[in-house]
Coordinates of C-alpha atoms and ligand atoms in Angstrom, one line a residue:
X26 CA -13.8 58.1 -27.7
X27 CA -14.7 61.6 -25.7
X28 CA -14.0 64.5 -27.2
X29 CA -13.5 68.2 -26.0
X30 CA -14.2 71.2 -27.5
X31 CA -13.8 74.9 -25.4
X32 CA -13.3 78.6 -26.3
X33 CA -13.2 81.9 -25.4
X34 CA -14.3 84.9 -27.7
X35 CA -16.0 87.8 -28.2
X36 CA -18.3 86.2 -30.8
X37 CA -20.9 83.9 -30.2
X38 CA -19.0 80.4 -30.1
X39 CA -21.7 78.1 -30.0
X40 CA -21.4 77.4 -33.8
X41 CA -17.5 76.9 -33.2
X42 CA -18.3 74.0 -30.3
X43 CA -20.8 72.1 -32.5
X44 CA -18.7 72.4 -35.8
X45 CA -15.8 70.9 -33.1
X46 CA -18.4 68.4 -31.5
X47 CA -19.1 67.2 -35.3
X48 CA -15.3 66.9 -36.1
X49 CA -14.6 64.5 -33.6
X50 CA -18.2 62.6 -34.2
X51 CA -16.6 59.6 -36.1
X52 CA -14.4 59.0 -33.2
X53 CA -18.0 57.0 -31.4
X54 CA -19.5 58.5 -28.8
X55 CA -22.6 57.8 -26.6
X56 CA -24.0 61.5 -25.4
X57 CA -23.2 65.1 -26.4
X58 CA -23.8 68.4 -24.6
X59 CA -22.6 72.0 -24.6
X60 CA -22.0 74.8 -21.7
X61 CA -21.9 78.5 -22.2
X62 CA -22.0 81.2 -19.7
X63 CA -24.8 83.1 -20.5
X64 CA -26.2 86.7 -18.9
X65 CA -23.7 85.6 -15.9
X66 CA -25.5 82.3 -15.6
X67 CA -24.3 79.0 -16.7
X68 CA -26.5 76.5 -19.6
X69 CA -26.2 74.0 -20.4
X70 CA -27.8 71.6 -23.1
X71 CA -27.2 68.0 -23.2
X72 CA -28.5 65.0 -25.9
X73 CA -27.8 61.0 -25.8
X74 CA -28.2 61.3 -29.7
X75 CA -26.2 63.1 -32.4
X76 CA -24.8 66.5 -32.1
X77 CA -27.0 67.7 -34.9
X78 CA -30.0 67.0 -32.5
X79 CA -28.1 68.7 -29.7
X80 CA -27.7 71.5 -32.2
X81 CA -31.5 72.0 -33.1
X82 CA -31.9 71.9 -28.8
X83 CA -29.9 74.6 -28.9
X84 CA -31.0 76.6 -31.5
X85 CA -34.4 76.1 -29.7
X86 CA -33.4 77.3 -26.3
X87 CA -31.6 80.3 -28.5
X88 CA -28.8 79.9 -26.9
X89 CA -25.9 81.6 -27.6
X90 CA -22.0 83.0 -25.4
X91 CA -18.8 84.3 -25.9
X92 CA -17.6 81.5 -23.2
X93 CA -18.0 77.8 -23.5
X94 CA -17.1 74.3 -23.3
X95 CA -18.7 70.8 -25.5
X96 CA -17.8 67.6 -25.3
X97 CA -18.7 63.9 -26.8
X98 CA -18.5 61.3 -24.1
X99 CA -17.8 57.5 -24.4
X100 CA -19.4 55.6 -21.2
X101 CA -17.1 54.4 -19.2
X102 CA -18.1 55.1 -16.0
X103 CA -22.5 55.3 -16.0
X104 CA -24.6 54.8 -18.8
X105 CA -24.9 56.8 -21.8
X106 CA -27.5 58.5 -20.3
X107 CA -28.1 62.5 -20.4
X108 CA -27.4 62.7 -16.5
X109 CA -24.5 61.4 -17.2
X110 CA -24.0 63.2 -20.5
X111 CA -21.1 66.3 -19.8
X112 CA -20.5 69.2 -19.4
X113 CA -21.3 69.1 -15.5
X114 CA -21.6 71.5 -13.4
X115 CA -21.3 72.4 -9.7
X116 CA -22.5 72.2 -6.8
X117 CA -25.7 71.5 -9.2
X118 CA -28.0 72.1 -12.0
X119 CA -29.9 75.4 -10.4
X120 CA -27.0 77.0 -8.5
X121 CA -24.3 75.9 -11.2
X122 CA -20.8 78.0 -10.6
X123 CA -18.8 75.4 -12.4
X124 CA -19.2 73.4 -15.7
X125 CA -16.2 71.4 -16.4
X126 CA -15.4 68.5 -19.0
X127 CA -13.1 65.8 -19.0
X128 CA -12.1 62.7 -21.1
X129 CA -10.2 60.3 -19.4
X130 CA -10.5 58.0 -16.4
X131 CA -10.0 59.7 -12.4
X132 CA -8.8 56.0 -10.6
X133 CA -9.1 57.7 -7.4
X134 CA -13.2 58.6 -7.6
X135 CA -14.6 56.4 -5.1
X136 CA -12.6 58.4 -2.2
X137 CA -13.2 62.3 -3.9
X138 CA -17.1 61.1 -3.6
X139 CA -17.2 59.9 -0.6
X140 CA -15.6 63.2 0.8
X141 CA -17.3 65.2 -1.1
X142 CA -20.4 63.5 -0.5
X143 CA -19.4 64.4 3.1
X144 CA -19.0 67.9 2.5
X145 CA -22.9 68.4 1.5
X146 CA -22.3 67.6 -2.2
X147 CA -25.1 65.5 -4.0
X148 CA -24.2 63.4 -7.1
X149 CA -26.3 63.6 -9.9
X150 CA -24.4 61.2 -12.2
X151 CA -22.6 58.1 -11.7
X152 CA -19.1 59.4 -13.8
X153 CA -15.8 59.9 -12.1
X154 CA -15.8 63.3 -14.0
X155 CA -18.8 64.9 -11.7
X156 CA -16.1 64.7 -8.8
X157 CA -13.4 66.5 -10.1
X158 CA -16.4 69.9 -10.8
X159 CA -17.3 69.4 -7.4
X160 CA -13.2 68.7 -6.0
X161 CA -13.1 72.5 -8.3
X162 CA -15.6 74.2 -6.8
X163 CA -15.6 72.7 -3.5
X164 CA -11.6 74.4 -3.6
X165 CA -12.4 77.3 -5.2
X166 CA -10.0 80.3 -4.3
X167 CA -11.4 83.4 -6.6
X168 CA -8.6 82.2 -9.0
X169 CA -10.0 79.3 -11.5
X170 CA -6.3 79.2 -12.7
X171 CA -4.4 78.7 -9.4
X172 CA -7.8 76.4 -8.1
X173 CA -7.5 73.6 -11.3
X174 CA -3.7 74.1 -10.8
X175 CA -4.0 72.7 -6.6
X176 CA -7.5 70.5 -7.6
X177 CA -5.3 68.5 -10.4
X178 CA -3.1 67.4 -7.2
X179 CA -6.1 65.7 -5.8
X180 CA -6.6 63.5 -9.3
X181 CA -4.8 60.1 -9.8
X182 CA -5.5 58.6 -13.2
X183 CA -5.7 60.0 -16.3
X184 CA -7.5 63.3 -17.3
X185 CA -8.2 66.4 -20.0
X186 CA -10.5 68.7 -18.3
X187 CA -11.4 71.9 -19.6
X188 CA -13.8 74.1 -16.7
X189 CA -15.2 77.6 -16.3
X190 CA -16.8 79.5 -13.3
X191 CA -20.0 81.6 -13.2
X192 CA -17.7 84.4 -11.6
X193 CA -15.0 84.5 -14.6
X194 CA -17.1 85.4 -17.8
X195 CA -14.1 85.6 -19.6
X196 CA -11.9 82.3 -19.0
X197 CA -11.2 78.7 -19.8
X198 CA -9.0 76.7 -17.8
X199 CA -8.0 73.3 -19.4
X200 CA -5.6 70.6 -17.4
X201 CA -3.9 67.2 -19.2
X202 CA -2.7 64.2 -17.9
X203 CA -2.4 60.9 -19.8
X204 CA -4.9 62.0 -22.4
X205 CA -4.2 64.7 -25.3
X206 CA -5.3 68.0 -25.5
X207 CA -4.6 70.9 -27.0
X208 CA -4.2 74.4 -27.2
X209 CA -5.8 76.6 -30.9
X210 CA -4.4 80.1 -30.9
X211 CA -7.1 82.8 -32.4
X212 CA -6.8 86.4 -32.9
X213 CA -8.5 87.8 -29.5
X214 CA -9.6 84.7 -28.6
X215 CA -8.3 81.1 -27.5
X216 CA -9.7 77.5 -28.4
X217 CA -9.0 74.2 -26.5
X218 CA -9.9 71.0 -28.2
X219 CA -8.5 66.9 -27.4
X220 CA -7.6 66.9 -31.0
X221 CA -6.5 69.5 -33.5
X222 CA -9.3 68.1 -36.4
X223 CA -11.7 69.7 -34.0
X224 CA -10.3 72.9 -34.2
X225 CA -9.8 72.9 -38.5
X226 CA -11.4 76.0 -40.1
X227 CA -11.4 78.0 -37.0
X228 CA -7.7 78.3 -36.0
X229 CA -4.5 76.6 -37.9
X230 CA -2.1 77.8 -34.8
X231 CA -2.2 74.9 -32.2
X232 CA 0.0 74.3 -28.7
X233 CA 0.5 70.9 -27.8
X234 CA 0.3 70.6 -24.5
X235 CA 2.3 68.0 -22.5
X236 CA 2.0 65.9 -19.6
X237 CA 1.2 67.6 -16.6
X238 CA 0.6 71.1 -18.5
X239 CA -2.1 73.4 -16.8
X240 CA -3.5 76.2 -19.5
X241 CA -5.7 79.6 -18.6
X242 CA -7.6 80.7 -21.7
X243 CA -8.7 84.5 -21.9
X244 CA -9.5 86.4 -24.5
X245 CA -5.9 87.5 -25.7
X246 CA -3.6 85.4 -23.5
X247 CA -2.5 81.9 -23.4
X248 CA -0.8 81.0 -20.2
X249 CA 0.3 77.5 -19.7
X250 CA 2.4 76.4 -16.7
X251 CA 4.1 72.8 -16.0
X252 CA 3.2 69.9 -13.9
X253 CA 5.3 72.1 -11.0
X254 CA 3.4 75.0 -11.3
X255 CA 6.6 76.6 -13.4
X256 CA 5.6 79.0 -16.9
X257 CA 5.9 76.8 -19.4
X258 CA 7.1 77.9 -23.0
X259 CA 5.1 75.5 -25.8
X260 CA 5.4 76.1 -29.4
X261 CA 3.1 77.3 -31.2
X262 CA 2.4 74.9 -34.3
X263 CA 0.8 75.7 -38.2
X264 CA -1.1 72.1 -38.7
X265 CA -3.0 71.5 -41.5
X266 CA -5.2 69.9 -39.7
X267 CA -8.2 68.4 -42.2
X268 CA -10.6 70.6 -42.8
X269 CA -14.0 67.7 -42.5
X270 CA -15.1 63.9 -43.4
X271 CA -14.1 63.8 -46.7
X272 CA -17.4 63.6 -48.9
X273 CA -19.0 59.4 -49.3
X274 CA -19.2 59.8 -53.1
X275 CA -20.5 56.8 -54.3
X276 CA -20.1 54.7 -51.4
X277 CA -23.1 53.1 -48.8
X278 CA -20.8 53.6 -45.9
X279 CA -16.9 55.5 -44.8
X280 CA -16.2 52.0 -44.2
X281 CA -16.5 51.2 -48.0
X282 CA -15.2 53.8 -49.1
X283 CA -12.0 53.5 -47.2
X284 CA -11.7 50.1 -48.4
X285 CA -12.1 51.1 -51.6
X286 CA -9.3 53.9 -51.2
X287 CA -6.4 51.0 -50.1
X288 CA -4.6 51.3 -54.3
X289 CA -4.7 55.1 -53.4
X290 CA -3.4 55.1 -49.8
X291 CA -0.9 52.1 -50.5
X292 CA 0.7 54.6 -53.5
X293 CA 0.4 57.2 -51.4
X294 CA 2.4 56.2 -48.8
X295 CA 5.4 54.7 -51.1
X296 CA 5.2 58.0 -52.5
X297 CA 9.0 58.9 -52.6
X298 CA 10.0 55.8 -52.0
X299 CA 12.7 55.3 -54.6
X300 CA 15.0 53.0 -52.8
X301 CA 15.2 51.2 -49.7
X302 CA 17.6 53.6 -46.4
X303 CA 17.4 53.6 -42.7
X304 CA 16.4 57.8 -43.3
X305 CA 12.8 56.1 -44.4
X306 CA 11.9 56.3 -40.7
X307 CA 13.6 59.8 -39.6
X308 CA 17.2 61.0 -39.0
X309 CA 19.3 58.9 -37.2
X310 CA 17.4 55.8 -38.1
X311 CA 20.9 54.8 -39.4
X312 CA 22.7 54.9 -35.9
X313 CA 19.5 53.5 -34.7
X314 CA 19.2 50.7 -36.8
X315 CA 23.3 49.3 -36.2
X316 CA 23.1 48.5 -32.6
X317 CA 19.5 47.2 -32.6
X318 CA 19.6 42.8 -32.0
X319 CA 16.2 42.9 -32.0
X320 CA 12.5 44.3 -32.6
X321 CA 9.7 44.7 -29.4
X322 CA 6.7 45.6 -31.0
X323 CA 3.5 47.1 -29.0
X324 CA 0.2 47.6 -29.8
X325 CA -4.0 47.4 -29.6
X326 CA -6.0 45.6 -31.9
X327 CA -6.0 45.6 -35.6
X328 CA -2.7 47.5 -35.4
X329 CA -1.7 44.7 -32.7
X330 CA -2.4 41.7 -35.6
X331 CA -0.6 44.4 -38.0
X332 CA 2.3 44.2 -36.2
X333 CA 2.2 39.8 -35.9
X334 CA 2.3 40.0 -39.7
X335 CA 6.0 42.6 -39.3
X336 CA 7.2 39.7 -36.7
X337 CA 7.2 37.0 -40.0
X338 CA 8.5 39.2 -42.2
X339 CA 11.3 40.4 -40.2
X340 CA 12.2 37.4 -38.5
X341 CA 12.1 35.6 -42.0
X342 CA 13.7 38.3 -44.0
X343 CA 15.5 40.3 -42.2
X344 CA 16.4 37.7 -39.3
X345 CA 16.3 39.1 -36.3
X346 CA 13.9 38.2 -33.3
X347 CA 10.5 40.1 -32.9
X348 CA 8.3 40.0 -29.8
X349 CA 4.9 41.4 -30.3
X350 CA 3.0 42.5 -27.7
X351 CA -0.1 43.4 -26.6
X352 CA 0.1 47.1 -25.6
X353 CA -2.4 46.8 -22.3
X354 CA -0.8 43.8 -20.9
X355 CA 3.1 44.3 -21.7
X356 CA 3.0 48.3 -19.9
X357 CA 2.5 46.1 -16.7
X358 CA 3.8 42.8 -16.9
X359 CA 7.0 41.9 -15.5
X360 CA 9.0 41.3 -19.2
X361 CA 12.8 40.9 -18.9
X362 CA 14.2 44.0 -21.0
X363 CA 16.6 44.1 -23.2
X364 CA 18.1 47.8 -24.3
X365 CA 19.4 46.7 -28.1
X366 CA 15.4 46.2 -28.8
X367 CA 13.9 48.6 -31.5
X368 CA 10.8 49.5 -29.4
X369 CA 8.0 49.6 -32.8
X370 CA 4.6 51.3 -31.6
X371 CA 2.1 51.0 -34.7
X372 CA -1.4 53.2 -33.9
X373 CA -3.6 54.5 -36.3
X374 CA -4.7 57.5 -34.0
X375 CA -1.6 57.8 -32.3
X376 CA -3.3 58.5 -29.1
X377 CA -3.6 54.9 -28.3
X378 CA -3.5 55.4 -24.0
X379 CA -2.4 51.2 -23.8
X380 CA 0.2 52.2 -26.4
X381 CA 1.4 55.5 -25.5
X382 CA 1.6 53.9 -22.0
X383 CA 3.8 50.4 -22.9
X384 CA 5.9 52.9 -24.7
X385 CA 6.9 54.9 -21.7
X386 CA 6.9 51.7 -19.7
X387 CA 9.9 50.3 -22.5
X388 CA 11.5 53.6 -21.9
X389 CA 11.4 53.3 -18.3
X390 CA 13.0 50.1 -18.5
X391 CA 16.0 51.8 -20.1
X392 CA 15.2 50.8 -24.3
X393 CA 15.7 54.2 -26.0
X394 CA 15.3 53.4 -29.6
X395 CA 11.7 54.0 -30.3
X396 CA 10.0 54.4 -33.7
X397 CA 6.2 55.0 -34.4
X398 CA 4.6 53.4 -37.3
X399 CA 1.7 56.0 -37.7
X400 CA -1.2 58.1 -39.6
X401 CA -1.4 60.6 -37.6
X402 CA 2.5 63.2 -37.8
X403 CA 0.8 65.7 -35.3
X404 CA 0.3 62.9 -32.5
X405 CA 1.4 62.7 -29.0
X406 CA 3.0 58.9 -30.3
X407 CA 5.5 60.6 -33.2
X408 CA 6.3 63.0 -30.4
X409 CA 7.4 60.7 -28.1
X410 CA 9.0 58.4 -30.4
X411 CA 12.6 59.0 -32.1
X412 CA 12.1 57.6 -35.2
X413 CA 8.7 57.2 -37.3
X414 CA 6.9 56.4 -40.7
X415 CA 3.7 59.1 -41.5
X416 CA 1.1 56.1 -43.4
X417 CA -0.9 58.2 -45.5
X418 CA -4.5 56.9 -44.7
X419 CA -5.8 59.7 -44.6
X420 CA -8.3 60.3 -42.1
X421 CA -9.8 56.7 -41.3
X422 CA -14.3 57.9 -40.3
X423 CA -14.9 54.1 -39.9
X424 CA -14.5 52.8 -37.0
X425 CA -13.2 49.8 -38.1
X426 CA -9.9 49.8 -39.4
X427 CA -9.4 48.9 -42.8
X428 CA -6.5 51.3 -44.5
X429 CA -4.9 52.3 -41.6
X430 CA -4.3 48.1 -41.3
X431 CA -2.4 47.9 -45.0
X432 CA -0.7 50.8 -45.0
X433 CA 0.4 49.9 -41.5
X434 CA 1.8 46.9 -43.4
X435 CA 3.3 48.7 -46.3
X436 CA 5.2 50.7 -43.7
X437 CA 6.1 47.5 -41.4
X438 CA 7.4 46.0 -45.1
X439 CA 9.5 48.4 -45.3
X440 CA 11.4 48.3 -42.4
X441 CA 11.3 45.0 -43.1
X442 CA 13.3 45.8 -45.9
X443 CA 15.9 48.4 -43.8
X444 CA 16.6 46.0 -41.5
X445 CA 17.7 43.6 -43.5
X446 CA 19.4 46.1 -45.9
X447 CA 21.6 46.9 -42.3
X448 CA 22.2 43.3 -41.6
X449 CA 23.7 42.5 -44.7
X450 CA 20.1 40.9 -45.8
X451 CA 19.6 42.1 -48.9
X452 CA 20.9 42.6 -52.4
X453 CA 20.5 45.0 -55.0
X454 CA 18.6 42.8 -57.3
X455 CA 16.1 41.8 -53.8
X456 CA 15.7 45.2 -53.0
X457 CA 14.7 46.2 -56.5
X458 CA 12.4 42.9 -57.0
X459 CA 10.4 44.3 -53.6
X460 CA 10.4 47.6 -54.4
X461 CA 8.6 46.5 -57.7
X462 CA 6.4 44.4 -55.7
X463 CA 5.4 47.1 -53.6
X464 CA 4.6 49.4 -56.8
X465 CA 2.7 46.8 -58.7
X466 CA -0.1 46.9 -55.0
X467 CA -2.1 49.6 -55.5
X468 CA -3.0 47.4 -59.3
X469 CA -3.2 44.0 -56.9
X470 CA -5.4 45.2 -54.5
X471 CA -8.1 46.7 -57.1
X472 CA -8.4 43.7 -58.7
X473 CA -9.1 41.8 -55.5
X474 CA -11.7 45.0 -54.7
X475 CA -13.2 43.5 -58.2
X476 CA -14.6 40.2 -56.3
X477 CA -17.3 42.1 -54.6
X478 CA -19.8 41.0 -56.4
X479 CA -19.0 37.3 -55.5
X480 CA -18.5 38.3 -51.6
X481 CA -21.8 39.4 -51.4
X482 CA -23.1 36.7 -52.5
X483 CA -22.0 35.1 -49.5
X484 CA -22.1 38.3 -47.7
X485 CA -25.9 37.0 -47.7
X486 CA -24.8 33.4 -45.6
X487 CA -22.6 34.7 -43.6
X488 CA -25.7 37.3 -42.4
X489 CA -27.6 34.2 -40.6
X490 CA -25.2 33.1 -38.9
X491 CA -24.2 34.1 -35.3
X492 CA -20.4 32.1 -35.5
X493 CA -17.7 31.9 -37.7
X494 CA -14.2 30.8 -37.2
X495 CA -11.3 31.8 -39.5
X496 CA -8.1 29.5 -40.0
X497 CA -5.0 31.0 -41.5
X498 CA -1.1 29.8 -41.3
X499 CA 1.7 31.2 -40.8
X500 CA 1.9 35.1 -41.9
X501 CA -1.9 34.6 -42.4
X502 CA -2.5 33.8 -39.3
X503 CA -2.8 37.5 -38.2
X504 CA -5.2 37.7 -41.3
X505 CA -7.3 35.7 -39.9
X506 CA -7.7 36.8 -36.5
X507 CA -7.9 40.9 -38.5
X508 CA -10.8 38.9 -40.1
X509 CA -12.5 37.8 -37.8
X510 CA -12.0 41.0 -35.2
X511 CA -13.5 43.0 -38.7
X512 CA -17.0 40.3 -38.5
X513 CA -17.4 40.6 -35.2
X514 CA -16.9 44.4 -34.9
X515 CA -19.3 45.2 -37.3
X516 CA -21.6 42.6 -37.9
X517 CA -21.8 41.4 -34.4
X518 CA -20.9 37.7 -35.4
X519 CA -19.1 35.7 -33.1
X520 CA -15.9 35.3 -34.7
X521 CA -12.9 33.5 -33.6
X522 CA -9.3 32.9 -35.6
X523 CA -7.0 30.5 -35.3
X524 CA -3.5 28.9 -37.0
X525 CA -5.1 26.2 -38.8
X526 CA -2.7 23.8 -37.7
X527 CA -4.1 24.3 -33.8
X528 CA -7.9 22.9 -35.2
X529 CA -7.2 20.0 -34.0
X530 CA -6.5 20.5 -30.6
X531 CA -9.7 21.8 -29.3
X532 CA -11.4 24.3 -31.4
X533 CA -12.8 21.7 -34.0
X534 CA -15.3 20.8 -31.5
X535 CA -17.0 23.9 -32.8
X536 CA -17.6 22.7 -36.4
X537 CA -20.8 21.6 -37.0
X538 CA -23.2 22.1 -40.7
X539 CA -23.6 25.4 -39.1
X540 CA -19.9 26.6 -38.6
X541 CA -18.7 28.7 -41.3
X542 CA -15.5 28.1 -41.5
X543 CA -13.6 31.3 -43.3
X544 CA -9.6 29.7 -44.7
X545 CA -7.5 31.9 -45.5
X546 CA -5.4 29.9 -48.0
X547 CA -2.6 31.4 -50.6
X548 CA -0.9 29.5 -53.2
X549 CA 2.4 29.4 -50.2
X550 CA 5.1 26.8 -48.7
X551 CA 1.7 25.6 -46.1
X552 CA -1.1 25.4 -48.8
X553 CA -1.1 21.3 -48.4
X554 CA -0.8 21.5 -44.9
X555 CA -3.9 23.8 -44.7
X556 CA -5.2 21.4 -47.6
X557 CA -5.0 18.5 -44.4
X558 CA -6.9 21.2 -42.1
X559 CA -9.4 22.1 -44.1
X560 CA -10.1 18.1 -44.8
X561 CA -10.5 17.8 -40.8
X562 CA -13.2 20.3 -41.2
X563 CA -14.9 19.3 -43.8
X564 CA -15.4 15.3 -42.0
X565 CA -17.4 16.8 -40.0
X566 CA -19.5 18.5 -41.9
X567 CA -18.3 22.9 -41.5
X568 CA -18.6 24.5 -44.3
X569 CA -15.6 26.1 -45.8
X570 CA -15.4 29.7 -47.6
X571 CA -11.9 29.2 -49.0
X572 CA -10.1 32.3 -50.3
X573 CA -7.1 30.9 -52.8
X574 CA -4.7 32.2 -55.3
X575 CA -5.3 31.6 -58.4
X576 CA -3.0 28.8 -58.4
X577 CA -3.9 27.4 -55.0
X578 CA -5.5 24.2 -57.0
X579 CA -8.7 24.4 -54.2
X580 CA -12.1 23.8 -56.4
X581 CA -15.6 24.7 -54.9
X582 CA -17.8 21.7 -54.1
X583 CA -20.2 20.3 -51.7
X584 CA -19.7 22.2 -48.7
X585 CA -16.5 24.3 -50.0
X586 CA -17.0 27.6 -51.5
X587 CA -13.9 28.7 -53.1
X588 CA -13.2 33.0 -54.5
X589 CA -9.8 33.5 -56.2
X590 CA -7.9 36.3 -55.4
X591 CA -6.4 37.0 -58.8
X592 CA -3.0 36.4 -58.3
X593 CA 0.0 34.9 -55.3
X594 CA 1.8 37.8 -54.1
X595 CA 4.9 36.1 -52.2
X596 CA 5.2 38.3 -49.0
X597 CA 2.9 40.6 -49.7
X598 CA 0.1 38.2 -49.8
X599 CA -1.4 39.0 -46.6
X600 CA -2.0 43.1 -48.0
X601 CA -4.1 41.5 -50.6
X602 CA -6.3 39.0 -48.8
X603 CA -6.5 41.1 -45.5
X604 CA -8.7 43.5 -48.4
X605 CA -10.9 39.6 -49.1
X606 CA -11.9 39.8 -45.4
X607 CA -12.5 43.6 -44.9
X608 CA -15.3 43.5 -47.6
X609 CA -16.7 40.1 -46.4
X610 CA -17.0 42.0 -42.8
X611 CA -18.7 45.0 -44.3
X612 CA -20.8 43.6 -46.9
X613 CA -22.0 41.1 -43.6
X614 CA -22.5 43.7 -41.2
X615 CA -24.8 45.5 -44.5
X616 CA -26.8 42.7 -45.3
X617 CA -27.9 42.1 -40.7
X618 CA -28.4 46.3 -41.4
X619 CA -26.2 47.5 -38.4
X620 CA -24.4 50.9 -38.2
X621 CA -21.4 49.9 -40.0
X622 CA -19.3 52.8 -39.5
X623 CA -20.2 53.5 -35.7
X624 CA -20.3 49.9 -34.1
X625 CA -22.4 49.6 -31.1
X626 CA -20.0 50.3 -27.9
X627 CA -16.8 51.0 -29.8
X628 CA -14.5 54.0 -30.1
X629 CA -12.2 55.4 -32.7
X630 CA -9.8 56.8 -30.6
X631 CA -9.1 54.7 -27.5
X632 CA -7.6 57.5 -25.2
X633 CA -8.8 55.4 -22.1
X634 CA -7.1 52.6 -20.4
Ligands
F6R14 C1 -10.2 47.7 -35.4 C2 -9.4 49.3 -34.4 C3 -8.4 48.7 -33.1 C4 -7.4 49.6 -33.3 C5 -6.8 49.7 -31.5 C6 -5.6 50.9 -31.6 O1 -11.1 47.9 -36.2 O2 -9.9 49.7 -35.2 O3 -8.7 47.3 -32.5 O4 -6.4 48.9 -33.7 O5 -8.3 50.9 -31.2 O6 -6.2 51.6 -32.0 P1 -4.7 52.2 -33.2 O7 -4.3 51.8 -33.9 O8 -5.3 53.6 -33.4 O9 -3.7 52.4 -31.9

C-alpha cells in the first residue's frame, strides 16, 4: 500500500528517500516518485515501474537535493499511470510551488475539485491527492505550517500527507488523520515516513504522530501541534526497526521462505511461555479477563480467518461465547454492544484501517476491554489496545500472509487457555498437556513441510484449472477458507471454500469432472460426516484432493488423491493443515508463473478504507 518518506537535511537526501521507498516496497505499489528542492525550483521524477528504475532515472537526471519527499502509490483514485503517481505539484508542473504526497482517501475530493477548478486550477491527474496540493497552494499565506493546519480542516476522509513549498527550502510539513505517520529525529536533520521501517539505518529516534497532528520539520526543529492547533508533546522512542528485508537464501520467493520459517517463528512466539497466565497478554489482563463474559473478534482477510478458528477453540475450551466480525462490516453495522466483551483485534501489520476503525467503533459503543494479537509491537493497533500479545513472525515480505497467520493462531490458542484458566476450565494436567503440544508444534510443522514434493505434483494439475473448491468442517472450515484465499490471491484461480455439509445446499451444482475439490480431512470427530460429503462430490465426477491425517482411513483411488499429514494434532491441527494449503497455493502460483510475492492489485498493509 502507499508509502511516504520525506527529509530535511544539509546533505543530499536522494539516497535516503530511495532507500526508504525500497524498504516500503514489500507492501505493494504500482508507481513511485520523488520530488526535491533543487536550486530554488521543485523537480520530480516518477515511474510506473520499480523503485530501482526510479533510482536510475534520478541518477541519469543528476537529481540531488537537501529537502524532499517520496512516495510509493497503490492506486485508489485513477489508474496506476505516471501522471497519477505522487508527488503532485501545484499549481502546475512548470510553475510548481507545492509538492505533496498523500496516503489515504479524501472523501470530499469531488466537491473540492469543483471549487478549485472554478478558481482556475487545471488538474493533471484523477487522484484525490492533487486536490490537496491545489488546496494548500490556494490557501498559502507565506507560512506552510500554518497553511497546512488550515487546509486539513477542509478535508474529510483519511490522510497522511507530507508537503513542501518552493519559497521555504528547508521545511517539510506533514499531517495525519486516519493514516499512520511517524517522524524520525536526526542530528540537525529530520525525517517523516509512513512507517519507522522506512528510516531504518537513518535514525532510530522515532515519534509516533497522533490523530490530527500537524508537524513542522526543519533542520534542527520538530514542532508538533494537535488537532486543536495546540503545541503537543510526543515522546521520542528508540525503535529497533528491521534493517531490511531478509535475504532469500535458498528460496525462490519470500513466500516460500516464510512458509518454511514457520517452525522457527512459532517457536519464537512461544519462547518464554513457561505457563499459562493472563499476564502473557499484558499488565492488568487478569482483571480484564475476570470482568468479561464474551469475546468480540475484529479483523480482516487472513487475520479474520484466524479469528474464526479461535471461535471454535474459545467456545469449546473456555466456554465463552465468541462473535467474529469482518472489521469493515462491523464498523458500519448497527450492532448490539455488550460492555462486558473482550474486544480482540487481530492484525499482522497493526495498521489496517478497517480494523483500527472497527476497534474505535467498539470503544465508542462503551466496550473498553481491548486486546490485540499483532505482529508489530510499535503499531497503532498495539498503542490503541489495553492489552496485547505480540507474535514474533518477523517481517513478512510476501503479500500473501503465511507465518503471520500461524503465529496468530499460536497467540489465540494461548488466549483460549488463559480464558479457560480464569473460567476454571483448565486443570494443571490439561495446561501441561496443551503446553507440551504447543512446544512440539515446530517439529510437527517441519514434518508437514517435508510433504512439499508430493504437493508440487498436485500443483502441476491445479495450475491448469481456473476454479477450485475447498471443503472443511468444524475448526478446519476457516482453514479451508484460508486455503482458498491463498490460492486465489497468488495464482488467480477462482477458489471458494464451504463447510463440507453445506455443499448439497447449492455449491454441489458446480461440481463436474473439471472441478478440483480440496478437502481438509483430519481424523477428528467429524471425519465420518466429511467422508459422506466427499462421496457426494465423487458421485458427480468431482476430483478430490484430500489432506488427511495418517489415520483418517481415506485411501487414494479413482478421482481421489490423498496426501497424509504425519500426525493428527487434536485442537492444534488447523496450524498444521494450513501449512499444506499454503504450499499448494504457492507451488500452483509458481507453476502458473505469477508474481508470487507481489500479486496483482494487492498491497501488504491496507491503510485505506
Ligand atoms: C491475505 C492477507 C490479507 C490480510 C488483511 C489484514 O494473505 O494477508 O487478507 O490478512 O489485509 O491485514 P492485517 O493482518 O495486517 O490487519
